[in-house]
mmCIF file of C-alpha atoms in Angstrom:
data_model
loop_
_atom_site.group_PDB
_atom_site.id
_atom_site.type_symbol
_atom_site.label_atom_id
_atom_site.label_comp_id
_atom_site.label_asym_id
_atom_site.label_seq_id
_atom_site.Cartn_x
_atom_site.Cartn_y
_atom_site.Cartn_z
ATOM 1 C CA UNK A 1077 121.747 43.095 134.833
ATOM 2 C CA UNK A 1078 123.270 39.809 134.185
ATOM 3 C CA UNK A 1079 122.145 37.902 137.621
ATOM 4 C CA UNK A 1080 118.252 39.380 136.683
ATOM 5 C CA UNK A 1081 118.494 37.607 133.431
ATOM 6 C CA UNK A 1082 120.193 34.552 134.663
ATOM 7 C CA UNK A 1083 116.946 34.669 138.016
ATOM 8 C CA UNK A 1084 113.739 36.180 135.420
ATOM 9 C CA UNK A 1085 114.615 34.295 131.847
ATOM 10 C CA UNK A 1086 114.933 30.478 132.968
ATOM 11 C CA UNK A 1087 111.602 31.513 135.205
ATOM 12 C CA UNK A 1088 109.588 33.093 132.850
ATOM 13 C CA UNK A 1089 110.753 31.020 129.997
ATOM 14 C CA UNK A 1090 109.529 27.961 131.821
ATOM 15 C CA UNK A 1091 106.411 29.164 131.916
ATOM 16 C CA UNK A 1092 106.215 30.016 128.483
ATOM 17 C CA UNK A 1093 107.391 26.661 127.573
ATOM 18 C CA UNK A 1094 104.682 25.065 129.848
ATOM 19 C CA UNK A 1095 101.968 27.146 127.653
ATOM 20 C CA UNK A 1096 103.667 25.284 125.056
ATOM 21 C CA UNK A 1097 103.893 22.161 125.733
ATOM 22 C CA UNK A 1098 100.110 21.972 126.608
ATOM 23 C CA UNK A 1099 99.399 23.448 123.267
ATOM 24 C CA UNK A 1100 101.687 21.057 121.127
ATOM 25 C CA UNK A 1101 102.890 18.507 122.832
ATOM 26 C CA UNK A 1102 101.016 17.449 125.909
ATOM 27 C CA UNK A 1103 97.825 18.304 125.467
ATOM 28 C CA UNK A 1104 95.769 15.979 127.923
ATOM 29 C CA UNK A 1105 94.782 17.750 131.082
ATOM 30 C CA UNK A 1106 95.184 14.681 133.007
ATOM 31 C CA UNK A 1107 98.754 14.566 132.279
ATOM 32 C CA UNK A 1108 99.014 18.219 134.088
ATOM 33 C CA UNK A 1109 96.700 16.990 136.952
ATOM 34 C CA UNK A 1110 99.010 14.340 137.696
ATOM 35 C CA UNK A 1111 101.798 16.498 137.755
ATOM 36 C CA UNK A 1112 100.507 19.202 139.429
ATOM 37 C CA UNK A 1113 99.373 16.119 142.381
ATOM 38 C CA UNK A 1114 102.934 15.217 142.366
ATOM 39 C CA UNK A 1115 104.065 19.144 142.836
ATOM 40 C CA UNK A 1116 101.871 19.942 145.661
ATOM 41 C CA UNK A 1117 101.798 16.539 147.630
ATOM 42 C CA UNK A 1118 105.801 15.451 147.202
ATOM 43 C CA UNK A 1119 108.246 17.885 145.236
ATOM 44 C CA UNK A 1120 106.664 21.240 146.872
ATOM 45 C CA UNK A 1121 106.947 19.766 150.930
ATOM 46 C CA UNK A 1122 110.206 18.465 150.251
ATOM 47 C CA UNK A 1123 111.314 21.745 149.499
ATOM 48 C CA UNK A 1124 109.900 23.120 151.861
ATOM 49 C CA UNK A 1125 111.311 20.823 154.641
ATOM 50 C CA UNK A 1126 114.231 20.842 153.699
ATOM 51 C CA UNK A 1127 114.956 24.731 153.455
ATOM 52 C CA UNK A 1128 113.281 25.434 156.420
ATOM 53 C CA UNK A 1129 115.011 22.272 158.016
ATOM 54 C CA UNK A 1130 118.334 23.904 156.623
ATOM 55 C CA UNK A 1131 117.662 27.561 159.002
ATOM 56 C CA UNK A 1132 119.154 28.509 162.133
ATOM 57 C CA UNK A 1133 115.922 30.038 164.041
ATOM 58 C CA UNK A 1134 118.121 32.135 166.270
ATOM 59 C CA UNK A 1135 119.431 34.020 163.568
ATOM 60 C CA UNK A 1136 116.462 34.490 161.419
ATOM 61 C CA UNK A 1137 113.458 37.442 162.454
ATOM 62 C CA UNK A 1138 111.161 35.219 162.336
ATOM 63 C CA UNK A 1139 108.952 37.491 164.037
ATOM 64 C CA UNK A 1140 109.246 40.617 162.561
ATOM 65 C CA UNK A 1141 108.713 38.903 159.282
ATOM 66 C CA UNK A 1142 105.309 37.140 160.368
ATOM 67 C CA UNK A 1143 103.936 41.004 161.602
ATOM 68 C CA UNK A 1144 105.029 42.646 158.462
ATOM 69 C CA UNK A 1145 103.965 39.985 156.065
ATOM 70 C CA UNK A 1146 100.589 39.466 158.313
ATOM 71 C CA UNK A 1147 99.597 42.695 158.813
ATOM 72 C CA UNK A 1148 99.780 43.349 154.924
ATOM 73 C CA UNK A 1149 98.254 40.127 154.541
ATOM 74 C CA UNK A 1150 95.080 41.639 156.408
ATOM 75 C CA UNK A 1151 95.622 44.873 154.792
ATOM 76 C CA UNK A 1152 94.839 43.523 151.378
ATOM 77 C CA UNK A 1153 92.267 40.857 152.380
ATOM 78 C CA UNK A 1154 89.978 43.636 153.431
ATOM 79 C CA UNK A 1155 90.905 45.808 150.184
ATOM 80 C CA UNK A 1156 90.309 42.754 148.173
ATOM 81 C CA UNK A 1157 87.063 42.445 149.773
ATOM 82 C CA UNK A 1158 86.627 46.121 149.235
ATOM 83 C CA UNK A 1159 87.156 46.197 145.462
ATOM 84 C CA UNK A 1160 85.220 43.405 144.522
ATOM 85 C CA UNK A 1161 82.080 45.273 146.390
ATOM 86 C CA UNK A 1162 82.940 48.554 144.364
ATOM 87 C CA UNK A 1163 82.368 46.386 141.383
ATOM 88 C CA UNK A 1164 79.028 44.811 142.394
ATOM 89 C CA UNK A 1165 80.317 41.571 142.092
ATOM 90 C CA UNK A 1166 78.176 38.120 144.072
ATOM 91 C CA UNK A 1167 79.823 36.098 146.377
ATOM 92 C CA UNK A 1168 81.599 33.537 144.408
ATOM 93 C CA UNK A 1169 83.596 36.553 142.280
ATOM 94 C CA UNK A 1170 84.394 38.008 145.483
ATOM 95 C CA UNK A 1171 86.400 35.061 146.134
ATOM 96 C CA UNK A 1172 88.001 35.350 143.369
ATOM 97 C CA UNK A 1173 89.403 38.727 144.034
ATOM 98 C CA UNK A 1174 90.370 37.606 147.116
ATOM 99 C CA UNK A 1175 92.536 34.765 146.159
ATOM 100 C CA UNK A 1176 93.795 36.932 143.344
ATOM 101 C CA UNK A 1177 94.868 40.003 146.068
ATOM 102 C CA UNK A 1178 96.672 37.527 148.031
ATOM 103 C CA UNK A 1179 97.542 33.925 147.213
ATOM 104 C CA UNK A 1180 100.690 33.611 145.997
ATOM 105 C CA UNK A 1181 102.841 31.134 143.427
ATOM 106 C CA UNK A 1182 105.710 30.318 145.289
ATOM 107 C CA UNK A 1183 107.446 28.189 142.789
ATOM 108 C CA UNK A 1184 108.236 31.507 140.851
ATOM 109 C CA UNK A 1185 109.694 32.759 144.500
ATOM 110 C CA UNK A 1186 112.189 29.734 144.821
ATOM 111 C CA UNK A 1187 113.424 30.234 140.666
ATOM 112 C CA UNK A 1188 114.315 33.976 141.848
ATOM 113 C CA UNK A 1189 115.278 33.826 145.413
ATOM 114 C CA UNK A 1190 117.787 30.578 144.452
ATOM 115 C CA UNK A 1191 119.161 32.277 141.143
ATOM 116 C CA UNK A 1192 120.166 35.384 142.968
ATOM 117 C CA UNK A 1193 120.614 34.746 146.479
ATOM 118 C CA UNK A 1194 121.449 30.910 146.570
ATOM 119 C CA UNK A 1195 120.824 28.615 149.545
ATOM 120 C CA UNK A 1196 120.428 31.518 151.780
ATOM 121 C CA UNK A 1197 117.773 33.106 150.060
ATOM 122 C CA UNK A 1198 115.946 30.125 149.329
ATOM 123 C CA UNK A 1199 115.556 29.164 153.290
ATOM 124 C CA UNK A 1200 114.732 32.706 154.053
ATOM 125 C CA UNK A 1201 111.826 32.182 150.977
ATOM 126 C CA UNK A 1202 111.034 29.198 152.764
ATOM 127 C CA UNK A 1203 110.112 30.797 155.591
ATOM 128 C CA UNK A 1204 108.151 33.344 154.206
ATOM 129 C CA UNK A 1205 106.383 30.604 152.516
ATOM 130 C CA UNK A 1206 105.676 28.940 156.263
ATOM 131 C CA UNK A 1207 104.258 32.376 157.350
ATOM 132 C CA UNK A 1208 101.946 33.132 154.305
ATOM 133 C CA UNK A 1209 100.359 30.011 154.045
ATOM 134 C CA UNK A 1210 98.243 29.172 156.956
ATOM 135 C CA UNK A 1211 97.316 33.217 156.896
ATOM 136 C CA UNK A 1212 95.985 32.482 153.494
ATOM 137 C CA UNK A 1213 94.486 29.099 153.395
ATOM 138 C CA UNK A 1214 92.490 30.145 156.522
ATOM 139 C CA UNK A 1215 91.242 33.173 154.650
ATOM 140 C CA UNK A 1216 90.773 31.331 151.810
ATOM 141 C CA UNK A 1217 88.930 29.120 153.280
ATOM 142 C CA UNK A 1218 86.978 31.088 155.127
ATOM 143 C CA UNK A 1219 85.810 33.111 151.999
ATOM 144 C CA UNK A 1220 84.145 30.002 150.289
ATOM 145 C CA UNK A 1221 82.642 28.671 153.589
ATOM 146 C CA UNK A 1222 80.977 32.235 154.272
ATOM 147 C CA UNK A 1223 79.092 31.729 151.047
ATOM 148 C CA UNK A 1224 77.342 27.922 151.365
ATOM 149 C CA UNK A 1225 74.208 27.801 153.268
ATOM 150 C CA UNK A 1226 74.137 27.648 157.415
ATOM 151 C CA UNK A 1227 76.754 29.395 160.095
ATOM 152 C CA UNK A 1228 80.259 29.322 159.235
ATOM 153 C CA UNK A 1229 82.058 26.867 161.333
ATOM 154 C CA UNK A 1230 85.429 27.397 162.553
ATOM 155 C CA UNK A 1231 87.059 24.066 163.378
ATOM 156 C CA UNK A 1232 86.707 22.398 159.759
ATOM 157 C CA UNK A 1233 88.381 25.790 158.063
ATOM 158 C CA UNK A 1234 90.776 24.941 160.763
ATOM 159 C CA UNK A 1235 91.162 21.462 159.893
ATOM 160 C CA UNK A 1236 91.778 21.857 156.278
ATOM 161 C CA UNK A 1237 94.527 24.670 157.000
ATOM 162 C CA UNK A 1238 95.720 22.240 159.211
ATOM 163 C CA UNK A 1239 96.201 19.541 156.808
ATOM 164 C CA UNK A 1240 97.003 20.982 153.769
ATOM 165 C CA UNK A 1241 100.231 19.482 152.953
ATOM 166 C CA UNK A 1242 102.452 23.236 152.332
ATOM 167 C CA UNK A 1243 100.998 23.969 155.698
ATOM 168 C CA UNK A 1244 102.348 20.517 157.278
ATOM 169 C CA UNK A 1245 105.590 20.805 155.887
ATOM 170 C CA UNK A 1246 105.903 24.014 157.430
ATOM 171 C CA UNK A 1247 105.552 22.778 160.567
ATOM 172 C CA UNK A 1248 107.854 19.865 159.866
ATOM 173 C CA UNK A 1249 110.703 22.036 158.442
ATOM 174 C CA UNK A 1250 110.046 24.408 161.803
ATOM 175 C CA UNK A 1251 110.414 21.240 163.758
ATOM 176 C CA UNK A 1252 113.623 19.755 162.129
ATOM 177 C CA UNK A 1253 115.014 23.153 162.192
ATOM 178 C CA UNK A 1254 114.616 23.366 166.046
ATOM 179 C CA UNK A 1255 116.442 19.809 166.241
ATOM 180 C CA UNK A 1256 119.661 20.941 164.119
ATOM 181 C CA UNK A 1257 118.324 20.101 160.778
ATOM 182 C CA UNK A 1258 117.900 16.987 158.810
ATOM 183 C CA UNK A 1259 119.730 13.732 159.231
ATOM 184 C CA UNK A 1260 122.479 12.441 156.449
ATOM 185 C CA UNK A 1261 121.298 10.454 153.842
ATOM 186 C CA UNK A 1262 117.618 12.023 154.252
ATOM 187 C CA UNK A 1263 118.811 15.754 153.706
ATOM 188 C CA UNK A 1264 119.876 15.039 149.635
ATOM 189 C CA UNK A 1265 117.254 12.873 148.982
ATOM 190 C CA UNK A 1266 113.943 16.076 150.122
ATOM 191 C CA UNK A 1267 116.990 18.439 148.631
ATOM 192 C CA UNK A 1268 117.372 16.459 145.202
ATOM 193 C CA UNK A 1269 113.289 16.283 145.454
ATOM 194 C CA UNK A 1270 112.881 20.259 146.157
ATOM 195 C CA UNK A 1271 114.672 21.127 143.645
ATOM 196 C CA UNK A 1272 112.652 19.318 140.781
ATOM 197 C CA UNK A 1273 109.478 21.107 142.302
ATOM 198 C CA UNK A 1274 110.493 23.908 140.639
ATOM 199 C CA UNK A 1275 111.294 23.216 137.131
ATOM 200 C CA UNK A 1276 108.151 20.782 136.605
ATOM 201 C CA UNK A 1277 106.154 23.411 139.008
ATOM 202 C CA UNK A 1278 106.575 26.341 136.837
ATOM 203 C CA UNK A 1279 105.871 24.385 133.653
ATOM 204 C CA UNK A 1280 102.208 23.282 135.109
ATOM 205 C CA UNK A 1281 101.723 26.511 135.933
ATOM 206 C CA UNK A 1282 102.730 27.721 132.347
ATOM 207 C CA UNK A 1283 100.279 25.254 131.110
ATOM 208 C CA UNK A 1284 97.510 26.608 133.186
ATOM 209 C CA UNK A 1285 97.792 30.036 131.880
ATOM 210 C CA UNK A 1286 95.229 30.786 129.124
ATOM 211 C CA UNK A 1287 95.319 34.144 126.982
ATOM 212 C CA UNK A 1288 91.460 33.878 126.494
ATOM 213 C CA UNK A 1289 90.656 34.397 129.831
ATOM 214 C CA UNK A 1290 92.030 38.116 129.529
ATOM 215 C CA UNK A 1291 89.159 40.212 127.770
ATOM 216 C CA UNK A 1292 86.835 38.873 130.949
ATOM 217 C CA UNK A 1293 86.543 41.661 133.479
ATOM 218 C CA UNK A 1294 89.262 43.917 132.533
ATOM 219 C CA UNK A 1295 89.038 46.807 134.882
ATOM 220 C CA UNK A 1296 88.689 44.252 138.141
ATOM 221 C CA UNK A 1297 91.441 42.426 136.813
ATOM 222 C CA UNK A 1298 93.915 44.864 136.599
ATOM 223 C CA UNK A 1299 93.101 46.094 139.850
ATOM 224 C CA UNK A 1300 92.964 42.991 141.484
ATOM 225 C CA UNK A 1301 96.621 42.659 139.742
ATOM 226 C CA UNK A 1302 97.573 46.301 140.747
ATOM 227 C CA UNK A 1303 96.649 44.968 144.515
ATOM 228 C CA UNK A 1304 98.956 42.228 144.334
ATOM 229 C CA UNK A 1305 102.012 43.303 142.383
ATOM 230 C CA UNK A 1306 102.093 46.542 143.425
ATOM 231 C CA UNK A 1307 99.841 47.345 146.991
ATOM 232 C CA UNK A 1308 100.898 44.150 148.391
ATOM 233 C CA UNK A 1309 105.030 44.402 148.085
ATOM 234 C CA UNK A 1310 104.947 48.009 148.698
ATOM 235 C CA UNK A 1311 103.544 47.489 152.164
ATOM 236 C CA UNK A 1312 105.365 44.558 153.090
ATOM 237 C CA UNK A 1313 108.575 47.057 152.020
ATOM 238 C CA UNK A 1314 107.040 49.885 154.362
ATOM 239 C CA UNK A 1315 106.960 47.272 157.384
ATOM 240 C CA UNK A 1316 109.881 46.002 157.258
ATOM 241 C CA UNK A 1317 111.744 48.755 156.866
ATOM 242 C CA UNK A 1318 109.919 50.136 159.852
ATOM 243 C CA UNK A 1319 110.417 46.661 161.981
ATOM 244 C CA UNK A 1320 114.545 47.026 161.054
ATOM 245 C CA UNK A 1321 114.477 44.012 158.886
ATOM 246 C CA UNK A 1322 118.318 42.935 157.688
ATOM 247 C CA UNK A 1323 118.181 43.216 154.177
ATOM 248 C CA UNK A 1324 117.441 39.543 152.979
ATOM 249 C CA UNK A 1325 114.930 38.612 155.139
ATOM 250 C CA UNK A 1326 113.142 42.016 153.673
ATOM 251 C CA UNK A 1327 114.263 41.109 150.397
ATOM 252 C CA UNK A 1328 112.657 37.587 151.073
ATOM 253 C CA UNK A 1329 108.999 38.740 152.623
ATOM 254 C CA UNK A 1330 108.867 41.399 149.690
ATOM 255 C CA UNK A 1331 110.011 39.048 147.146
ATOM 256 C CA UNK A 1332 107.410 36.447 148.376
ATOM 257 C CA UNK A 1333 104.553 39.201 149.028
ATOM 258 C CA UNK A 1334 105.052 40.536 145.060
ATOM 259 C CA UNK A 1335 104.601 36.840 143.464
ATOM 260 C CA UNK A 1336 101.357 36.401 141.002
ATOM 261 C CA UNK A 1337 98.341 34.417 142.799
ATOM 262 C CA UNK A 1338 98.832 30.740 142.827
ATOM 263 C CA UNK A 1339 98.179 28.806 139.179
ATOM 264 C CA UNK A 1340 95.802 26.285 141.652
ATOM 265 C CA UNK A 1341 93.572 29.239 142.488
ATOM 266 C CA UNK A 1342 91.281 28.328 139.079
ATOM 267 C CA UNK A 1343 91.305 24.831 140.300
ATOM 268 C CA UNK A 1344 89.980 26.104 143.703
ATOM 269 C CA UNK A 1345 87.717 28.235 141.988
ATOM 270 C CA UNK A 1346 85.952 25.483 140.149
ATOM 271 C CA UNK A 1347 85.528 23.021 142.721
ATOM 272 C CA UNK A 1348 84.979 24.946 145.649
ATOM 273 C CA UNK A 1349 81.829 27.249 143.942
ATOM 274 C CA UNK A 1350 84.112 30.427 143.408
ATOM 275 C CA UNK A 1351 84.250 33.002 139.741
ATOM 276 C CA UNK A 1352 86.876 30.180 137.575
ATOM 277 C CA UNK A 1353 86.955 32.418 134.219
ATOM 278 C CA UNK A 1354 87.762 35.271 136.765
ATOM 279 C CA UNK A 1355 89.879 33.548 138.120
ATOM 280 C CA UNK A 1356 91.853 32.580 135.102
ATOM 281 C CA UNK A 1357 91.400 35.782 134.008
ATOM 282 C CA UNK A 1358 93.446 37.335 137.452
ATOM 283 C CA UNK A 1359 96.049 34.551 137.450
ATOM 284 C CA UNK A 1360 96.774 34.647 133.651
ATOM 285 C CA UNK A 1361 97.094 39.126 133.805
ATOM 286 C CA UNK A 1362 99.123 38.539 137.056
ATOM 287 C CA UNK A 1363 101.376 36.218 135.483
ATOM 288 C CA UNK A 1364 101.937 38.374 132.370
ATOM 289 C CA UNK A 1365 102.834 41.538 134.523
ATOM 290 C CA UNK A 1366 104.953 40.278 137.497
ATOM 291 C CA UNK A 1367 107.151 40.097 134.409
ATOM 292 C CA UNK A 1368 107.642 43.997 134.611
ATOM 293 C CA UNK A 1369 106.804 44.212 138.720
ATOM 294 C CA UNK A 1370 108.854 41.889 140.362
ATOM 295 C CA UNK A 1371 112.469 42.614 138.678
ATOM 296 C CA UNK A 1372 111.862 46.342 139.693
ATOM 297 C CA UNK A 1373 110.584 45.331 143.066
ATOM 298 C CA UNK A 1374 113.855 43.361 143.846
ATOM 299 C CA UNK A 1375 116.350 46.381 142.261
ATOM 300 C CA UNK A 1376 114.081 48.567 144.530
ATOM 301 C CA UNK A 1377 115.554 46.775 147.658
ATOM 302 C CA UNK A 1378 118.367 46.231 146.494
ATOM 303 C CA UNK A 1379 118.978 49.972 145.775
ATOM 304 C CA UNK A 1380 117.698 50.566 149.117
ATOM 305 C CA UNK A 1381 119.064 47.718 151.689
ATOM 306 C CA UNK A 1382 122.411 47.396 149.529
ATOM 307 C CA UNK A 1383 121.740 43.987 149.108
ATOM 308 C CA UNK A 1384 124.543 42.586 146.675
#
């Protein structure tokens, strides 16, 4: 149990601290905005370039990862979609749901997947990360589009998948990655940078967490987290076992597929029309029970891959 504690405590415990810190210490929400700027325009790509950068392509399944982790993808889009119309609820808490059964907070992904599987792990995370995101900010986008006046229009949800910067730095790590990787100098330098995404990451997202938010839809929320901690992995598990996944890249796509919704999904919430204190409500439950879900997720697959 050792290598859990050493991957879930330093995780979890930065969150907690970032609850902290905005509670004692820091408490100006522009202080988080600019840090959370920083995360998702600088630290986050970097990362992710340099990971993906880091992969032979040849030797990774790149796609039997992108069915299994796309067709679950769909799978609980439409169940999202599904639930939030059992409970009655209008547009904008529909998106909500949606973003809650399948947005993801990656920076939790990279803590675990580098604590117990090391370089390796965290370019095979990587690439999960380059396969989930464009399937979800299209969604995504399409959700809150579908509710503003007039015919949806496909080219601007396309343009804003196309450049969000996670989505471009997929592409770029993709690209260095067919060319044999980064060149000296420039590989330390996004490495050095990636790694201080995670650290400061999971402390914004610890100070974006708020307990009060919980007694606001109960029943929706903790199906909506049922969806994504438990439906979600559990399918992405199925597929890949069926697709004959080698055992990290299935312990990457589950890993990746069991992560709470992303800590930014209030903040898309509130400017983009959608349900916020539902929102905050989904990504503050999620949060408190991946705590239980995604250390038994990861000794699932390990018991069943034999993943060391």
């Amino acid at each position: 149990m050792i290598p859990y504690l050493d991957a879930f405590v330093p995780a979890f415990g930065l969150l907690a601290l970032g609850a902290l810190l905005k509670r004692r210490l820091l408490p100006d929400d522009a202080i988080w905005a600019g840090i959370e700027r920083l995360i998702f325009w600088v630290l986050l790509p970097s990362l992710l370039v340099a990971a993906i950068g880091s992969v032979n392509l040849a030797q990774v399944p790149v796609g039997g990862m992108l069915l299994a982790i796309w067709l679950a993808l769909a799978t609980g889009t439409a169940l999202s979609v599904a639930l939030s119309r059992l409970f009655r609820q209008p547009h904008p808490s529909m998106t909500s749901v949606v973003m809650g059964g399948i947005r993801f907070n990656n920076l939790i992904g990279f803590a675990v997947a580098g604590a117990l599987f090391g370089l390796p792990g965290i370019a095979l995370g990587a690439v999960a990360t380059g396969l989930i995101v464009p399937f979800v900010q299209l969604v995504t986008n399409a959700a809150f589009a579908l509710g503003r006046p007039g015919p949806f229009q496909l080219l601007p949800a396309l343009r804003q998948v196309a450049m969000n910067p996670l989505m471009l730095a997929c592409l770029v790590g993709f690209a260095v990655a067919a060319l044999g990787g980064l060149p000296p100098g420039v590989k330390p330098l996004a490495e050095t940078l990636g790694r201080a995404s995670v650290a400061l990451g999971l402390l914004a997202v610890g100070a974006a967490l708020s307990a009060r938010a919980l007694a606001d839809r109960v029943a929706l929320q903790l199906l909506t987290a049922a969806l994504k901690l438990l439906v979600m992995p559990g399918l992405t598990l199925l597929l890949a076992l069926a697709l004959g996944l080698d055992p990290l890249a299935l312990a990457m796509a589950v890993l990746f597929m069991a992560l709470p919704t992303a800590a930014t999904s209030y903040v898309m919430a509130r400017a983009m029309g959608g349900d916020a204190p539902l929102m905050a409500a989904i990504t503050t439950s999620e949060h408190a029970l991946s705590i239980i879900t995604l250390p038994l997720w990861l000794l699932l697959v390990k018991r069943i891959t034999g993943l060391g």
